[in-house]
Coordinates of C-alpha atoms and ligand atoms in Angstrom, one line a residue:
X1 CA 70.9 57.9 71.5
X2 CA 69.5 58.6 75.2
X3 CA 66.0 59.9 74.6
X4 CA 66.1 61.4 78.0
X5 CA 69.0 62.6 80.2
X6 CA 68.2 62.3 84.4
X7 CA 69.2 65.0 86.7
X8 CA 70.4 65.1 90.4
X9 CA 69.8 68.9 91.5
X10 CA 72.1 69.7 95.1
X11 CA 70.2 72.6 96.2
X12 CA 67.0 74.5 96.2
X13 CA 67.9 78.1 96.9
X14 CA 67.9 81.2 94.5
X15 CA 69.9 79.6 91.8
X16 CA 68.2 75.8 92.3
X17 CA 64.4 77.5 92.0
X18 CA 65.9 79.3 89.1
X19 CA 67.0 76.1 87.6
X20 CA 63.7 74.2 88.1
X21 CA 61.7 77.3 86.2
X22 CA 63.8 77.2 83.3
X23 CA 63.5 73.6 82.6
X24 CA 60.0 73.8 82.9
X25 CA 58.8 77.2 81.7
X26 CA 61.3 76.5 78.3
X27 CA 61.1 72.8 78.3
X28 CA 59.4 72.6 74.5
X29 CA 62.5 74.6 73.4
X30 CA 65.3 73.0 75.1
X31 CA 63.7 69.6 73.7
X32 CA 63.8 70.7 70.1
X33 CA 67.6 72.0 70.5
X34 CA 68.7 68.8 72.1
X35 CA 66.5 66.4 70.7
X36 CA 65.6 64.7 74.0
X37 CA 64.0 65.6 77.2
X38 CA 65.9 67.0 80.6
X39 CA 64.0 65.2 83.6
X40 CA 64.9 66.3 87.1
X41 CA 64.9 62.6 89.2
X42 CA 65.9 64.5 93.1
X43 CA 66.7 66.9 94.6
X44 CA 68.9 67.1 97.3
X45 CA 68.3 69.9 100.5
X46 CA 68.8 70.9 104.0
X47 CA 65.3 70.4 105.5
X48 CA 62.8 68.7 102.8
X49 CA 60.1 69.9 105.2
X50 CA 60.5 73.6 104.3
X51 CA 57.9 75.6 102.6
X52 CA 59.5 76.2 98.4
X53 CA 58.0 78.8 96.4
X54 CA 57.6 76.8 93.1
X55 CA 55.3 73.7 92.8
X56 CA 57.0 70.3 91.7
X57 CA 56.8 66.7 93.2
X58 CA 58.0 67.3 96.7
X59 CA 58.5 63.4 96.3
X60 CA 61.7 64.4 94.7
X61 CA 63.4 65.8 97.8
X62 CA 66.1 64.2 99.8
X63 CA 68.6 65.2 102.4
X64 CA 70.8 62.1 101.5
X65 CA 73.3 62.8 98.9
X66 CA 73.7 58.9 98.2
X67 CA 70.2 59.2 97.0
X68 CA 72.0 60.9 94.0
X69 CA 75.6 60.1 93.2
X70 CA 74.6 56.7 93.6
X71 CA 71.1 56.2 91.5
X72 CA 72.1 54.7 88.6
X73 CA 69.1 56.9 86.8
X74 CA 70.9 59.7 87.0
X75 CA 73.4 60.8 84.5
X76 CA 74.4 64.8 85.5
X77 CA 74.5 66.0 89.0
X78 CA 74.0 69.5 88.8
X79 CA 75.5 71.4 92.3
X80 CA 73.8 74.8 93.6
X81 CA 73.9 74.0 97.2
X82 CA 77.2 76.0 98.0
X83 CA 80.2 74.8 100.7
X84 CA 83.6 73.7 99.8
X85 CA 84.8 70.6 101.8
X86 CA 82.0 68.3 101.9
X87 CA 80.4 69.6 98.9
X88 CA 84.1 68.4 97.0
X89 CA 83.9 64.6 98.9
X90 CA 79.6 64.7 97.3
X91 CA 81.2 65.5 93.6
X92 CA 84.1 63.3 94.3
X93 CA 81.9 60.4 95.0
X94 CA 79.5 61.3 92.0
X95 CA 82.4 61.7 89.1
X96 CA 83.3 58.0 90.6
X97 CA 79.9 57.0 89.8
X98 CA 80.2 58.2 86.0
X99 CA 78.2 61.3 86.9
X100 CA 78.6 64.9 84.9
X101 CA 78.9 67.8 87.0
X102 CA 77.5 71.4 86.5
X103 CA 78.1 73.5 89.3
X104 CA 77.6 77.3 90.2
X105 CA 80.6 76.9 93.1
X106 CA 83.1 79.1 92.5
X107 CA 84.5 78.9 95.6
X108 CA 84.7 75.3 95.0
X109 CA 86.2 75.7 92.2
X110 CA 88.8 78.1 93.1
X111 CA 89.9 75.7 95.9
X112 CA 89.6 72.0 94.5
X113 CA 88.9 72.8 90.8
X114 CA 92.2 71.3 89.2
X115 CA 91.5 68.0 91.0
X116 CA 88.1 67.9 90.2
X117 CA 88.6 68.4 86.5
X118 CA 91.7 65.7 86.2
X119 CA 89.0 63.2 88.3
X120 CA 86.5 64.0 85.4
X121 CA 88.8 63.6 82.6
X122 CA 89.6 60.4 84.3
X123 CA 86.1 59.0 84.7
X124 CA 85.0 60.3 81.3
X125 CA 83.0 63.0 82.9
X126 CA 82.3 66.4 82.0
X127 CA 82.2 69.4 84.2
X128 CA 81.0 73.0 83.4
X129 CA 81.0 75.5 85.9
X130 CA 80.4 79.1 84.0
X131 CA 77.6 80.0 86.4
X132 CA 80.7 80.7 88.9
X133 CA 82.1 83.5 87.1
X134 CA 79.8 86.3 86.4
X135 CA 76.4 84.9 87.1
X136 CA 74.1 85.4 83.3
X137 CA 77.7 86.6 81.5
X138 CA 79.1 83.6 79.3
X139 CA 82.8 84.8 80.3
X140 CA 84.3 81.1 80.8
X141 CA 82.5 79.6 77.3
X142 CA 83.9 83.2 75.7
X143 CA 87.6 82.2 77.1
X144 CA 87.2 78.4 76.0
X145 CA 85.7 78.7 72.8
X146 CA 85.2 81.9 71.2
X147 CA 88.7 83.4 71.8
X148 CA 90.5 80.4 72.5
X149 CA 92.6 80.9 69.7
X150 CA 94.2 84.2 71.0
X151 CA 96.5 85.0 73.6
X152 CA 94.9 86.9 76.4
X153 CA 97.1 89.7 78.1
X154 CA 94.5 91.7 80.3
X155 CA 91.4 90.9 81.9
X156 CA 89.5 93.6 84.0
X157 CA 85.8 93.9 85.2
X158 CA 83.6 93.8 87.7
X159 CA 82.6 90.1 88.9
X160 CA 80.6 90.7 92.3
X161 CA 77.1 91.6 91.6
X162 CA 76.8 92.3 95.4
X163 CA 79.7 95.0 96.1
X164 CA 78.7 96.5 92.6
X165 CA 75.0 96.9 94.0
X166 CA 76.1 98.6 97.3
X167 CA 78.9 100.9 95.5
X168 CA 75.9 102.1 93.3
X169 CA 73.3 103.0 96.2
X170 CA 76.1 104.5 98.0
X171 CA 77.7 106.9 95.1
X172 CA 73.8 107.5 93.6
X173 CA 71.9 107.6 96.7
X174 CA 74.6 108.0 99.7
X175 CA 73.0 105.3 100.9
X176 CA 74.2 103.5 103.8
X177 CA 76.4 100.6 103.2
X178 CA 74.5 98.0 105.9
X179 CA 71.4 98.8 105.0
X180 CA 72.2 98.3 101.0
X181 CA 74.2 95.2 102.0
X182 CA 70.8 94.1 104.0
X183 CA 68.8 94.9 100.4
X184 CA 71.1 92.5 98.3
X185 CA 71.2 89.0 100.6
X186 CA 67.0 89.8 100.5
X187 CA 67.3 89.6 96.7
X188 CA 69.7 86.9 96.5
X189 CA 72.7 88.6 95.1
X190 CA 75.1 88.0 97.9
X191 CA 76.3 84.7 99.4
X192 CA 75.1 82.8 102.6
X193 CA 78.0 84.0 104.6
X194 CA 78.3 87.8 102.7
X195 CA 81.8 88.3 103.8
X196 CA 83.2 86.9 101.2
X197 CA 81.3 89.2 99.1
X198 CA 82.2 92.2 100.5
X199 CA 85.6 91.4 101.5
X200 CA 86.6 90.9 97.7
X201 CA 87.2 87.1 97.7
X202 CA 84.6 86.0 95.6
X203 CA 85.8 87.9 93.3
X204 CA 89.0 87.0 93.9
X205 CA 87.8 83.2 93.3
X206 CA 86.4 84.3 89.9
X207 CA 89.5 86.1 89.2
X208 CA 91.5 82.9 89.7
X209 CA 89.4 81.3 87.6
X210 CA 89.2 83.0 85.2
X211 CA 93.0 83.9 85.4
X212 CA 93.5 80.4 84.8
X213 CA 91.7 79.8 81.4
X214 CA 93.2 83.1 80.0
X215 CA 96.9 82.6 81.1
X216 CA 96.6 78.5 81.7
X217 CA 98.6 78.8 84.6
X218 CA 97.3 77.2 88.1
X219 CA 96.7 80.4 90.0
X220 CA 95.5 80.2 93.4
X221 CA 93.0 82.1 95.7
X222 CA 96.2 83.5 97.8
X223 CA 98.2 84.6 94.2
X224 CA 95.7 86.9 94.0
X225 CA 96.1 90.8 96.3
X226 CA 92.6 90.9 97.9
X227 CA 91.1 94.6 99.4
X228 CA 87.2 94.3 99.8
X229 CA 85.0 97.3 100.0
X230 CA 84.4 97.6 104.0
X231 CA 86.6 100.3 104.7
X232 CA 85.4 102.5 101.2
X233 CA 83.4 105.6 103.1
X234 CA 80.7 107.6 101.8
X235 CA 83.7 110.7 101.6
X236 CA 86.2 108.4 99.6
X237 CA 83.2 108.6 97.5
X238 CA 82.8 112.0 97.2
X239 CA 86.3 112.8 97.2
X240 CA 86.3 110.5 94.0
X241 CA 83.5 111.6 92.9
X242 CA 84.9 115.8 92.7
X243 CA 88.6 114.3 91.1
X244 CA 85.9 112.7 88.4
X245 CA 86.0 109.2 89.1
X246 CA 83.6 106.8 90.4
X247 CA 84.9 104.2 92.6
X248 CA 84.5 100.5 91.4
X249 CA 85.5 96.8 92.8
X250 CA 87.4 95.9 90.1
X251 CA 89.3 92.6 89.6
X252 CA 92.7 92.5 87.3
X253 CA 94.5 89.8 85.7
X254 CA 97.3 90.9 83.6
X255 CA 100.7 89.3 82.0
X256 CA 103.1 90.5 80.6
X257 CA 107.1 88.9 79.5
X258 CA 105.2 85.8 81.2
X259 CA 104.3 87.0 85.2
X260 CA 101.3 87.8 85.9
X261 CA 99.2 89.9 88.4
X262 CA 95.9 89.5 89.6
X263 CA 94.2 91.8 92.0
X264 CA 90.6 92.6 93.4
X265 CA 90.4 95.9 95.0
X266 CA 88.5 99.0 95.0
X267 CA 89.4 101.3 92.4
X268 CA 88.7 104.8 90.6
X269 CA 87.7 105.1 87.7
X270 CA 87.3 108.1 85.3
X271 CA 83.5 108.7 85.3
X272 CA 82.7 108.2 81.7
X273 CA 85.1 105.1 81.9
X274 CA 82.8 102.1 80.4
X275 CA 83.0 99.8 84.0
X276 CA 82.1 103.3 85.6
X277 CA 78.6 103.0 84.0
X278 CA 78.4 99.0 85.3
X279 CA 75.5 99.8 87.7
X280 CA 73.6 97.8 90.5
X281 CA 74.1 93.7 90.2
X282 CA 75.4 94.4 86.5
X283 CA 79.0 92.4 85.9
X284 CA 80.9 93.4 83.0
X285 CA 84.4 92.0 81.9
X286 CA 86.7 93.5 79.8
X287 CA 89.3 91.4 77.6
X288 CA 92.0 92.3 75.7
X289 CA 93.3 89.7 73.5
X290 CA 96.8 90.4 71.3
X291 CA 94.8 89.4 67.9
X292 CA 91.1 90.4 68.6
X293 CA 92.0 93.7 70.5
X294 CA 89.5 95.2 73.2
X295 CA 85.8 93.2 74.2
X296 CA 83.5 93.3 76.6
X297 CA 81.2 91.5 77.8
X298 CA 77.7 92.4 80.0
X299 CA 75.4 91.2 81.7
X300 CA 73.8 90.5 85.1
X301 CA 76.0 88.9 87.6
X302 CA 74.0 87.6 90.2
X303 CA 70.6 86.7 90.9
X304 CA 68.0 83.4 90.5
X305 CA 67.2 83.5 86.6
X306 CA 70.4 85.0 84.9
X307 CA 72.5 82.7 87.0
X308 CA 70.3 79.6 86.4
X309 CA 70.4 80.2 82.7
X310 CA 74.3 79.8 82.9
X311 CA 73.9 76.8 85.0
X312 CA 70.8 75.5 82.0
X313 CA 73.1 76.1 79.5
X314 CA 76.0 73.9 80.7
X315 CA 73.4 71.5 81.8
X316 CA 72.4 71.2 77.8
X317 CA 76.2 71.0 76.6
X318 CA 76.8 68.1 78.5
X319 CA 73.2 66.1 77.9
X320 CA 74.7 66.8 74.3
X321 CA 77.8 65.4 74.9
X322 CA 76.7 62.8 76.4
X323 CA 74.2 61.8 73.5
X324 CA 77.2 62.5 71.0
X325 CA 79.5 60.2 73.3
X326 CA 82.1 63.1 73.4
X327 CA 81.8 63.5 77.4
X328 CA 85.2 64.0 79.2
X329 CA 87.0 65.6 76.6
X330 CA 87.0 69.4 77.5
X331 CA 89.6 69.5 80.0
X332 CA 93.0 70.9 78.9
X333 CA 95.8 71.0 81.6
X334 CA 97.6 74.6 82.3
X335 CA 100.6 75.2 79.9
X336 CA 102.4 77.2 81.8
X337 CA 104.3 77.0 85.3
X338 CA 102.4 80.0 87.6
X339 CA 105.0 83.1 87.8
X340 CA 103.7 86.4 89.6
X341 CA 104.7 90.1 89.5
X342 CA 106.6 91.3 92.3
X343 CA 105.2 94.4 93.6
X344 CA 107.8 96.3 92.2
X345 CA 106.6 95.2 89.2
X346 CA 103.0 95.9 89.2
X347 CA 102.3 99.3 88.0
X348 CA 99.4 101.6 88.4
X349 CA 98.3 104.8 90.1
X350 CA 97.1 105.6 92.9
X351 CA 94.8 107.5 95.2
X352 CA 95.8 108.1 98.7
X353 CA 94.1 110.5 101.3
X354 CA 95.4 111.7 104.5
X355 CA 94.5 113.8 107.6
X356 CA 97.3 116.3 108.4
X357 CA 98.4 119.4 110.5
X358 CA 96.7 122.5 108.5
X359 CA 100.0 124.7 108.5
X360 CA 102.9 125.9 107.1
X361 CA 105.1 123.6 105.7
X362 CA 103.3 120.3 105.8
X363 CA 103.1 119.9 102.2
X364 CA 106.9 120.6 101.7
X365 CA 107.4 117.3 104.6
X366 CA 104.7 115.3 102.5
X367 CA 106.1 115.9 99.1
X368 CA 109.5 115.2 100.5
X369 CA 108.6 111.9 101.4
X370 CA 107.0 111.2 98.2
X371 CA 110.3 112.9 96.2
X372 CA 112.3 110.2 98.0
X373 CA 110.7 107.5 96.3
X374 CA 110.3 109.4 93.1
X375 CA 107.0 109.8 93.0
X376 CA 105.0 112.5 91.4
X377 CA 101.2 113.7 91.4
X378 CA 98.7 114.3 88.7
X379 CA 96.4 115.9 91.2
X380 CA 96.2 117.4 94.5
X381 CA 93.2 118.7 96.2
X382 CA 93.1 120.3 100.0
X383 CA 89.9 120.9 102.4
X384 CA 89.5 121.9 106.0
X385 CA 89.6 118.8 108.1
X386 CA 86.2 118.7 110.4
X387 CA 89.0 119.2 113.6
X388 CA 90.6 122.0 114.0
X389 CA 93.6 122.8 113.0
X390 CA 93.8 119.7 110.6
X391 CA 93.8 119.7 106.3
X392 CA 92.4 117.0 104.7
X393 CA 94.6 116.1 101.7
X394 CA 93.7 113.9 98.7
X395 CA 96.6 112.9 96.0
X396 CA 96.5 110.9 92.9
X397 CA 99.7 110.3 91.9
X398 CA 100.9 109.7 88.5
X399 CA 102.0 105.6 87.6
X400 CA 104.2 104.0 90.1
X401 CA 104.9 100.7 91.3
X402 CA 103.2 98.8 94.2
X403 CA 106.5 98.6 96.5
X404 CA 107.0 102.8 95.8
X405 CA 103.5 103.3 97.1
X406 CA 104.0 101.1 100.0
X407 CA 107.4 102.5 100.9
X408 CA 105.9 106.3 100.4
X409 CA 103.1 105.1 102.5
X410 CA 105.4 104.2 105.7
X411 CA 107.2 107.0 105.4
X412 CA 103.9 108.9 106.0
X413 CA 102.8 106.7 108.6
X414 CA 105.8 107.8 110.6
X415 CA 106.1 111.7 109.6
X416 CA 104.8 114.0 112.7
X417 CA 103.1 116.3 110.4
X418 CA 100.5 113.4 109.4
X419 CA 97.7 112.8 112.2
X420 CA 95.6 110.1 110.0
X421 CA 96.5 107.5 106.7
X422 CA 93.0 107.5 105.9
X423 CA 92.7 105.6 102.7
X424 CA 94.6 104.4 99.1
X425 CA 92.6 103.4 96.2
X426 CA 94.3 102.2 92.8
X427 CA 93.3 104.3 90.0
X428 CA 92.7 102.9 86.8
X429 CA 90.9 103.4 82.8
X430 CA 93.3 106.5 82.2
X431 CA 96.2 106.2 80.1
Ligands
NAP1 P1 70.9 79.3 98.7 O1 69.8 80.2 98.2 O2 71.5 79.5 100.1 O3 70.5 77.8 98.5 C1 71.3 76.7 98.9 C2 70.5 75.5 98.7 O4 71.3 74.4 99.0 C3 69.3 75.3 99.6 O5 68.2 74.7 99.0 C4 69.8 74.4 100.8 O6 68.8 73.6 101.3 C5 70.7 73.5 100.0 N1 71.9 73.1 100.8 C6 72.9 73.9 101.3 N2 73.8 73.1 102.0 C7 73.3 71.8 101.8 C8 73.8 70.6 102.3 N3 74.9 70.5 103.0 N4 73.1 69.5 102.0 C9 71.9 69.6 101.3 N5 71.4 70.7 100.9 C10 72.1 71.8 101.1 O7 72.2 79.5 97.7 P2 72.2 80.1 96.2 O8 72.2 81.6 96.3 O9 71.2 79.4 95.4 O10 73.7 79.7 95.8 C11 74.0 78.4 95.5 C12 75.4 78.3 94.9 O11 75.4 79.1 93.7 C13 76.6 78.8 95.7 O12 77.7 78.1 95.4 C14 76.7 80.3 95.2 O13 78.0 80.8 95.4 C15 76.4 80.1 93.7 N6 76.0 81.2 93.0 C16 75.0 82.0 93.5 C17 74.5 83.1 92.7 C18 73.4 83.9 93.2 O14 73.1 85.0 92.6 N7 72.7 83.6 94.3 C19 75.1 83.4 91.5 C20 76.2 82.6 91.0 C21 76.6 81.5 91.8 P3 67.5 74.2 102.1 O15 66.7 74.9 101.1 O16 66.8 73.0 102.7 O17 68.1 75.2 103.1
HSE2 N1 77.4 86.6 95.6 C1 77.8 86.6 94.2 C2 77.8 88.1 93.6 C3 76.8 85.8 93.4 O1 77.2 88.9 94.3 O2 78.3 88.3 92.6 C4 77.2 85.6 92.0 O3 78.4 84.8 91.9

């Protein structure tokens, strides 16, 4: 058996410092649960000239990716350096070269995963990727293993440590979003380009992923509806907030007679709801298997340590696997042929808030509309508009389906008495 297993490291950012101080700061224990030693051999960066905040052999740094995949020293490549295309053709090239992959890259992943799995099963190779999904939360090892032997039929949570930090300084301290946005990139919660973040598609990405282990089915980034959290306002908030919900980004990936939906999108939920109490960077993600019932899991979801432990943790599985000579043979190939939910067949309710003319007979027009596609409220609230003359008018309406809210919605757009669609939220946790 290998007395020592070599690492190639891609990256030296939050998670790659994070990586680094595990191995070192818990080396004696990793050692004793492996029974050999984890050696870092390079690391690969952008600039090797820039200052790091963690002292190692800067003799260790390269900007060639060849001086990885290709050093026959090495046995796992671990990936933290981010990017989809070229980072794929770099862990293309390693698998190729007999190297295990651990990557954090769940936009990778999401994109190029299948492929990259079937090219490790076909070298031999391992790949572990469960620092993707939900930063320090073991979600993907909990799906694999511990309730691999159920059938999953609903998966909700919060995977974006980033939108959950600004939704939290927002509804507890009406902060402003920019400036909260500007406080989680300086603690390293949100991505290089935060877009994605805060447009909802990495957690879309995670959604898909982990849509895929729960329902193996081959679900892509664009099966998924994505809404980000841009256009959520500070009064959406405290509308919310007076109806007694809190408003959440909350990915769903449900199945049911053998469709399945999966959604990211900001949503309500009632205030003592247990995702409602998910604060700052916190993930949490919510199963429901047939046999097992409800769980949950929670934990940090972003962020240098909690992520790097996930990453740690794979990088121990497969230096076991490779000492047991059982590399390669994770990978199980989806089951099932991808079928989606129409919208008429995704059901939910729904919070919608509108600007209208503040006199008589307006809310005979709107609930005409709404009466035309059969749909009915569970509450109603009216305030004075800031312009004269105008009511602002917040509904949740009781379940319907996507394609009646859309419809109701047009209808709406087009009716004289409404000035402004403002917003629609899906509301969700109530039965
Ligand atoms: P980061 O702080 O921006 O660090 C990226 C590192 O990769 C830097 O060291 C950079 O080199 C290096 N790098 C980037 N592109 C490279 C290239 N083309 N060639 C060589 N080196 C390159 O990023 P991060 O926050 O650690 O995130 C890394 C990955 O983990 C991403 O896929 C991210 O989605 C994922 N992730 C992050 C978190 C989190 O909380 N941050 C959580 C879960 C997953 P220089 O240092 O020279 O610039
Ligand atoms: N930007 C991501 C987040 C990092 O905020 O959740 C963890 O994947």
């Amino acid at each position: 058996m290998k007395e020592q297993i070599n690492i190639g490291l891609c990256g030296l950012g939050t998670v790659g410092t994070g990586v680094i101080k595990i191995l070192e700061n818990n080396k004696e224990e990793i050692k004793h649960k492996l029974g050999c030693e984890l050696a870092v051999k390079r690391v690969l960066v952008h600039n090797i000239d820039k200052p790091r905040e963690i002292h190692f052999d800067r003799r260790l740094l390269t900007s060639y990716p060849e001086d990885l995949y290709a050093d026959e020293d090495i046995d796992i490549i671990i990936e933290v350096m981010g990017g989809i295309e070229d980072t794929y053709l770099l862990l293309e090239k390693a698998l190729e070269h007999g190297k295990h992959i651990i990557t954090a890259n769940k936009d990778l992943m999401a994109v190029h995963g299948q492929k990259l799995l079937q090219l490790a099963q076909a070298n031999q190779c391992d790949i572990f990727y469960e620092a993707s999904v939900a930063g320090g939360i073991p979600i993907i090892r909990s799906l694999t293993d511990g309730l691999a032997s159920d059938r999953i039929q609903k998966m909700m949570g919060i995977v974006n440590g980033t939108t959950n930090y600004i939704l939290t300084k927002m509804t507890d301290e009406h902060s402003d979003f920019q400036a909260v946005l500007q406080e989680a990139q300086e603690l390293g919660y949100a991505e290089a380009d935060p877009t994605s973040d805060i447009e909802g598609l990495d957690a879309a990405r995670k959604m898909a992923l982990l849509a895929n282990l729960a329902f193996q089915m081959n679900i892509n980034l664009s099966d998924v509806d994505v809404k980000g959290i841009t256009a959520v306002s500070q009064e959406d908030i405290t509308f919310a907030g007076r109806l007694g919900y809190t408003v959440k980004l909350i990915g769903i990936a449900a199945i049911s007679e053998g469709k399945v939906e999966v959604s990211v999108e900001p949503t309500l939920l009632p205030q003592d709801h247990p995702l409602a109490l998910v604060k700052n960077e916190y993930n949490a993600v919510y199963v429901y298997g047939e046999a097992v019932g409800e769980t949950m899991f929670y934990g940090p979801g972003a962020g240098s340590m909690p992520t790097a432990t996930a990453v740690v943790s794979d990088l121990m599985e497969a230096a076991r696997n490779i000492r047991l000579g059982i590399s390669g043979s994770s990978y199980v190939s989806p089951q099932y042929e991808t079928r989606l939910k129409a919208d008429d067949e995704k059901y939910t309710r729904y919070y919608v808030r509108l600007e209208a003319d503040d006199q008589a007979g307006t809310f005979q027009s709107l609930t005409n509309i709404f009466t035309s596609e059969n749909v009915s409220f569970a509450k109603i609230l009216q305030l004075p508009a800031s312009k004269e003359g105008s009511a602002e008018i917040v509904m949740v309406t009781h379940k319907i389906s996507k394609q009646q809210l859309l419809n109701s919605l047009k209808k709406l757009d087009d009716l004289e008495v409404v000035q402004k669609l403002i917003s629609y939220y899906r509301v969700d946790g109530e039965e």
